[in-house]
mmCIF file of C-alpha atoms in Angstrom:
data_model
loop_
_atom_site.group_PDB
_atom_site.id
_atom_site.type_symbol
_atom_site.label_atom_id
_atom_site.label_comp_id
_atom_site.label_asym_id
_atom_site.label_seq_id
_atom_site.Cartn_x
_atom_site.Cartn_y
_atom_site.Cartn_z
ATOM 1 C CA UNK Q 1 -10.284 39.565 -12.585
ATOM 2 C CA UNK Q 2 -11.191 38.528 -16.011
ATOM 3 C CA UNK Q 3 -7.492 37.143 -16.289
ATOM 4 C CA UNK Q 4 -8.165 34.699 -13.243
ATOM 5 C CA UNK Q 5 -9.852 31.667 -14.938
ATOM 6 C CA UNK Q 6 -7.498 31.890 -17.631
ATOM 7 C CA UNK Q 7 -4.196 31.723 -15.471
ATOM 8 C CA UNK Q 8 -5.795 28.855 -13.184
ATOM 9 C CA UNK Q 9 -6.777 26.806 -16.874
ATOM 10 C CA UNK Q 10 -2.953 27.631 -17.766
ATOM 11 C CA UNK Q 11 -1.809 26.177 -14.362
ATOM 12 C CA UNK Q 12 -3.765 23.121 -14.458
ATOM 13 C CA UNK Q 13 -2.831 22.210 -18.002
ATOM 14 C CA UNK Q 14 0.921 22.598 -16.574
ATOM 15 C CA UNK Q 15 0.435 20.783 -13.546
ATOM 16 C CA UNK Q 16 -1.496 18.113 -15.390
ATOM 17 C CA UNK Q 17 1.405 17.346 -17.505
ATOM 18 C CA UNK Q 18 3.601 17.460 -14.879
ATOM 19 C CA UNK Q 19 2.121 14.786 -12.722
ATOM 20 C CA UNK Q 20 1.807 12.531 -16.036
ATOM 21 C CA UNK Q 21 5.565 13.427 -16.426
ATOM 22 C CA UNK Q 22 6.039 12.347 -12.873
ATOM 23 C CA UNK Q 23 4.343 9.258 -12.983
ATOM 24 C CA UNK Q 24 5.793 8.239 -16.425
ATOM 25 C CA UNK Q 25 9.597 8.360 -14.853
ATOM 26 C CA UNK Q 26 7.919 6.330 -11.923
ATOM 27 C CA UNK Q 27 6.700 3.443 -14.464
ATOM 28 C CA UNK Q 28 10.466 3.811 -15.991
ATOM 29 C CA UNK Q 29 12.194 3.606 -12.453
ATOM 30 C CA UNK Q 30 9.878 0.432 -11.200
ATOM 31 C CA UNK Q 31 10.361 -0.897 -14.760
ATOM 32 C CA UNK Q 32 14.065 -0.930 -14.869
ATOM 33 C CA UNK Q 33 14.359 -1.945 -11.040
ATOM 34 C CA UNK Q 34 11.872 -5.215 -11.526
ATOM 35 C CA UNK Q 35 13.750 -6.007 -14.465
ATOM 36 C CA UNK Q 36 17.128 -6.237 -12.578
ATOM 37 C CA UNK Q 37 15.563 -8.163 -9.802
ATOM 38 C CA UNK Q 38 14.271 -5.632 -7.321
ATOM 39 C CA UNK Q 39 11.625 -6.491 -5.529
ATOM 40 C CA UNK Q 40 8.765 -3.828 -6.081
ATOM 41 C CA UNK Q 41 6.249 -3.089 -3.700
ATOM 42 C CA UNK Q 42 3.047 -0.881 -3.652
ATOM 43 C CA UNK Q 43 0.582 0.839 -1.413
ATOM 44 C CA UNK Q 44 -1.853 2.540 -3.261
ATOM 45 C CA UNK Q 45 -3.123 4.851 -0.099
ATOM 46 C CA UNK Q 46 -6.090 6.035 -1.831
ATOM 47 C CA UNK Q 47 -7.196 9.242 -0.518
ATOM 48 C CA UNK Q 48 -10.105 10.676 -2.211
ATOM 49 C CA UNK Q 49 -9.909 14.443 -1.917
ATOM 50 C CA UNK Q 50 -6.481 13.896 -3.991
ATOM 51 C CA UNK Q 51 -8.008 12.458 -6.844
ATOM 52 C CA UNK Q 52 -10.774 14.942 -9.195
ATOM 53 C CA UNK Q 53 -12.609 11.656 -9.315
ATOM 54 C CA UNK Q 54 -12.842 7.714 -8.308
ATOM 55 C CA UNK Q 55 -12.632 6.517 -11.643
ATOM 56 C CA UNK Q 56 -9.840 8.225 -12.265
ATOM 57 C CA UNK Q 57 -7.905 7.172 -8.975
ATOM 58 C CA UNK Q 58 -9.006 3.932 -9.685
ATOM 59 C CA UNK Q 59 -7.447 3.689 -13.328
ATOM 60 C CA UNK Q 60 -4.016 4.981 -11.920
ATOM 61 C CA UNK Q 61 -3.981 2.750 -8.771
ATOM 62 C CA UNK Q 62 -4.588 -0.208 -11.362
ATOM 63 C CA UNK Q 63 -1.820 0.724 -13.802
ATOM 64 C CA UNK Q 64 1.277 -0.864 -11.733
ATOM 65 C CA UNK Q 65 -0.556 -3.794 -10.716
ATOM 66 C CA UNK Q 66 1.347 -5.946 -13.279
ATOM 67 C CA UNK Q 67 4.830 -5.055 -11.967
ATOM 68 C CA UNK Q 68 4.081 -5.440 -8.664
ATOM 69 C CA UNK Q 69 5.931 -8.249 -6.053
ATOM 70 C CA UNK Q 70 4.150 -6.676 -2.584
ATOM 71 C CA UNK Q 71 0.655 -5.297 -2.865
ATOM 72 C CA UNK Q 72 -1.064 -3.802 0.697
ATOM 73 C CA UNK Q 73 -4.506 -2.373 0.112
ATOM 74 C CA UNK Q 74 -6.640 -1.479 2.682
ATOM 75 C CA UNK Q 75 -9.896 -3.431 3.425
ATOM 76 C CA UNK Q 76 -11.410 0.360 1.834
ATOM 77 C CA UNK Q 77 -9.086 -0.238 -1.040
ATOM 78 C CA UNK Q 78 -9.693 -3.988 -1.976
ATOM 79 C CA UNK Q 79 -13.154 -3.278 -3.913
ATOM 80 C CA UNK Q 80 -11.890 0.233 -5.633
ATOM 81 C CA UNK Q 81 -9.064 -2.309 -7.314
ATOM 82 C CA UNK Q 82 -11.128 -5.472 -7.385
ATOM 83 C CA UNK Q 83 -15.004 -4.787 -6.922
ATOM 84 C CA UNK Q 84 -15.695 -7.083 -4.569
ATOM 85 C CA UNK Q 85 -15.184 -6.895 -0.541
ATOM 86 C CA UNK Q 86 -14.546 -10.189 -0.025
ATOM 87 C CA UNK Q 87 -11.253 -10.981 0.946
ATOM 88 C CA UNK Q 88 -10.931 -14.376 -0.707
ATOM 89 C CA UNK Q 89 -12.038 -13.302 -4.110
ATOM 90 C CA UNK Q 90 -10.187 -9.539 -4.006
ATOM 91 C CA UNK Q 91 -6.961 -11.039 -3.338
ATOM 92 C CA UNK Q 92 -7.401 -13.783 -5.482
ATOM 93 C CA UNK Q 93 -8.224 -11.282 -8.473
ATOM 94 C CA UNK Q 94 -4.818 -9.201 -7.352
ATOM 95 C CA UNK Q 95 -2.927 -12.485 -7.167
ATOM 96 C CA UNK Q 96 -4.164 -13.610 -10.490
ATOM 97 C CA UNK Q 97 -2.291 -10.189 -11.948
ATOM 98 C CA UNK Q 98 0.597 -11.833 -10.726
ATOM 99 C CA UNK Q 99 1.520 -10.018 -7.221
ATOM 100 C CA UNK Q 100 3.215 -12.852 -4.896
ATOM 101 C CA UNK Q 101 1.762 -11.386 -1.868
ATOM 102 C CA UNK Q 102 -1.564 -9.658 -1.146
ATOM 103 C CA UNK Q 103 -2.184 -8.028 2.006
ATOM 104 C CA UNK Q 104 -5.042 -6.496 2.811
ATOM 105 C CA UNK Q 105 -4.828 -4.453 5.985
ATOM 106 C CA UNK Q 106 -8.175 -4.507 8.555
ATOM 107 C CA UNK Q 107 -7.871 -2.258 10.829
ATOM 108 C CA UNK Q 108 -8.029 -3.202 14.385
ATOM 109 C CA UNK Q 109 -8.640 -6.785 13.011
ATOM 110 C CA UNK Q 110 -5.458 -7.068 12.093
ATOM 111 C CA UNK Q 111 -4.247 -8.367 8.248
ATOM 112 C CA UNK Q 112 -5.271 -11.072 5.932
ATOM 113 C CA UNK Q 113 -2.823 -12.215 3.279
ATOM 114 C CA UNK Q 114 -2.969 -14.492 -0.098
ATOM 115 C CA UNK Q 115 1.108 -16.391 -0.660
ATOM 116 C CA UNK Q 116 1.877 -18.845 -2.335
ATOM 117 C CA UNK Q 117 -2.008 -20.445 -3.119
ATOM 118 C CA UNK Q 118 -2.569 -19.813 0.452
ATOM 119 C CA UNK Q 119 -4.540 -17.347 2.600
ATOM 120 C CA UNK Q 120 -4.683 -16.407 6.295
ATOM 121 C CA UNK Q 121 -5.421 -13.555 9.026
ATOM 122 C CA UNK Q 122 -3.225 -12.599 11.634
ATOM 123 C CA UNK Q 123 -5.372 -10.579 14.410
ATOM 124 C CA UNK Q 124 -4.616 -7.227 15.159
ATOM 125 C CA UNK Q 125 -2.930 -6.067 18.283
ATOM 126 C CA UNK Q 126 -5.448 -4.551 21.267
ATOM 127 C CA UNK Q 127 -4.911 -1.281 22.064
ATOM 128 C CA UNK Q 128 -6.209 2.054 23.165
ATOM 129 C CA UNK Q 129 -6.395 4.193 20.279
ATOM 130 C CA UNK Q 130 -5.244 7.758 19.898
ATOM 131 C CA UNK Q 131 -4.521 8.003 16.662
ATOM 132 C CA UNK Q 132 -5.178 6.014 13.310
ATOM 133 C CA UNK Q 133 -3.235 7.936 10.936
ATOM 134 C CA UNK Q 134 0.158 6.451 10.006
ATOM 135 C CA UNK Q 135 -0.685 2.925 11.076
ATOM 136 C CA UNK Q 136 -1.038 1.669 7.579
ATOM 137 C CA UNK Q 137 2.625 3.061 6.384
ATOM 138 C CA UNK Q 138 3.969 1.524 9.918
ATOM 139 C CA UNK Q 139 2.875 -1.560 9.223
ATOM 140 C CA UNK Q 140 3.930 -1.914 5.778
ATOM 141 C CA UNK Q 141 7.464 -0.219 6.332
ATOM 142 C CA UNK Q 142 7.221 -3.315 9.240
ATOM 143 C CA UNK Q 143 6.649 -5.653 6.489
ATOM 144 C CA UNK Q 144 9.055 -4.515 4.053
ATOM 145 C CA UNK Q 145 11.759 -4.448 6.829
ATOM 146 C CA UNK Q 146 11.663 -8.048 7.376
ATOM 147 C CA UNK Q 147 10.726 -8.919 4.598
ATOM 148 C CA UNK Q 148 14.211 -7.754 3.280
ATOM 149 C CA UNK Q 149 16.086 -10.196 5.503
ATOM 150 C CA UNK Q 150 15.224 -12.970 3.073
ATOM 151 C CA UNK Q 151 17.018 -13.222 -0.535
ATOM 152 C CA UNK Q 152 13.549 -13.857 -1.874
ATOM 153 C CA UNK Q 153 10.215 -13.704 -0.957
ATOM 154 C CA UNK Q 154 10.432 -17.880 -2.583
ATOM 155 C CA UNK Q 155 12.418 -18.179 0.802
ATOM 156 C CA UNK Q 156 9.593 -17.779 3.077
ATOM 157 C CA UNK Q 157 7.290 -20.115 3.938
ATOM 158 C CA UNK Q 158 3.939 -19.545 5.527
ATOM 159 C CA UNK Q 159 4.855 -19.567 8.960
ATOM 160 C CA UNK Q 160 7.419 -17.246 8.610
ATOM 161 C CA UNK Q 161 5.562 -14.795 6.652
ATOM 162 C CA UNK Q 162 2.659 -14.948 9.755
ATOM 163 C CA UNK Q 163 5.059 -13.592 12.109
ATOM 164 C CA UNK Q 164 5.773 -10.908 9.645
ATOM 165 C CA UNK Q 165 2.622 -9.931 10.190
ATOM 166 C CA UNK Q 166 2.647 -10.147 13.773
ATOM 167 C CA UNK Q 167 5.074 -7.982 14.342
ATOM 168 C CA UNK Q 168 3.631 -5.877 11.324
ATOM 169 C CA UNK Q 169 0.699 -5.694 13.307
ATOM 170 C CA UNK Q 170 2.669 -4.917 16.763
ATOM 171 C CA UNK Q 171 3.873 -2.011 14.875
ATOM 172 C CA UNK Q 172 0.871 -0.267 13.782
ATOM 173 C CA UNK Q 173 -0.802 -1.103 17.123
ATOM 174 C CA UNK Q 174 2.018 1.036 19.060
ATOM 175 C CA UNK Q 175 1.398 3.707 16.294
ATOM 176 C CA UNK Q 176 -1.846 4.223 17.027
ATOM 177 C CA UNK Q 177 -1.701 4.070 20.362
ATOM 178 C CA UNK Q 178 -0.116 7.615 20.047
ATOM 179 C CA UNK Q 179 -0.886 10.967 18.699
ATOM 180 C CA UNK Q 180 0.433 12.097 15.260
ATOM 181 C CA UNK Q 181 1.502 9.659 12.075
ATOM 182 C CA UNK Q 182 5.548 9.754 11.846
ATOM 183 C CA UNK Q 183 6.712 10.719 15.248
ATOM 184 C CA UNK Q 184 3.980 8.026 16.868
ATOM 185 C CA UNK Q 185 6.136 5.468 14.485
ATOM 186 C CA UNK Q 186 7.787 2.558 16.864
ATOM 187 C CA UNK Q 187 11.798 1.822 17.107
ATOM 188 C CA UNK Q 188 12.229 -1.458 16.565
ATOM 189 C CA UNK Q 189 13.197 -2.102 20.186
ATOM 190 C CA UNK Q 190 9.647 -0.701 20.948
ATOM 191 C CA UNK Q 191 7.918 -3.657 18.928
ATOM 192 C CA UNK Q 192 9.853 -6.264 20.495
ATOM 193 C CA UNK Q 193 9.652 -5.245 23.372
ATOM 194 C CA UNK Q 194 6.073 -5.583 23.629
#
């Protein structure tokens, strides 16, 4: 027993450096990638009980900012990276870090986004809920999907990007409409058929 503390202090320290490790090759990777033209996108998906405190979560969720091309946050997530709930003045602070497009996901409301000096919402889809989990990653992997039919995200205009969103928003509605987070995921025939 009096071995116990010892062994977990021993497994922390190596599981400590490991995750550094981890996210160090991650930097590199997103690095390299952004400097030969990929676009890089980021969900921070802040979950609490992952993290031994906020401030810490909060100081690795800022660190990629500055690389960043596609940044979704959470309307829960917008004043942990910016301090401030309002939607205007978080995104604005996340644009000003230089991340073309903001999105900040609102639930049932829907999504409200900051491109190219402008701002908007795009309302949520109505439906019966059974499930919430997942509905974020659906409606980013949405996103990202069409977003990758362009050659840049330069290409898009405002309009366009709105209906992004709408069918972004599609998505996530179907998801959570269901039970469970990847099998309540929508085909793409699923959103447009709706």
């Amino acid at each position: 027993y009096a071995l116990r503390p010892f062994v977990r202090e021993v497994a922390e320290n190596i599981e400590g450096r490991c995750v550094k490790c981890y996210e160090m090759r991650l930097f590199e990777t997103a690095k390299t990638a952004k400097e030969n033209g990929a676009l890089i996108s980021y969900d921070p998906n802040y979950r609490a009980s992952l993290w031994s405190d906020e401030a810490t979560a909060i100081e690795r969720m800022l660190e990629p900012l500055t690389m960043v091309d596609v940044l979704k946050v959470s309307d829960e997530e917008l004043p942990l990276l910016t301090g401030t709930e309002d939607l205007e003045a978080g995104s604005k602070i996340l644009a000003d870090k230089g991340i073309a497009l903001v999105l900040v996901t609102l639930g049932a409301n829907g999504a409200y986004y900051r491109f190219k000096g402008c701002t908007g919402h795009v309302p949520g889809m109505k439906v019966k809920v059974g499930d919430t989990n997942g509905a974020g990653d659906t409606f980013f992997g949405a996103t990202l999907a069409q977003l990758a039919q362009f050659d840049t995200l330069d290409a898009i205009t405002t309009e366009e990007l709105e209906q992004i969103l709408t069918v972004s928003n599609k998505a996530a509605g179907i998801t959570t409409s269901r039970h469970g987070a990847i099998p309540a995921m929508p085909t793409k025939e699923e959103v447009f058929a709706v």
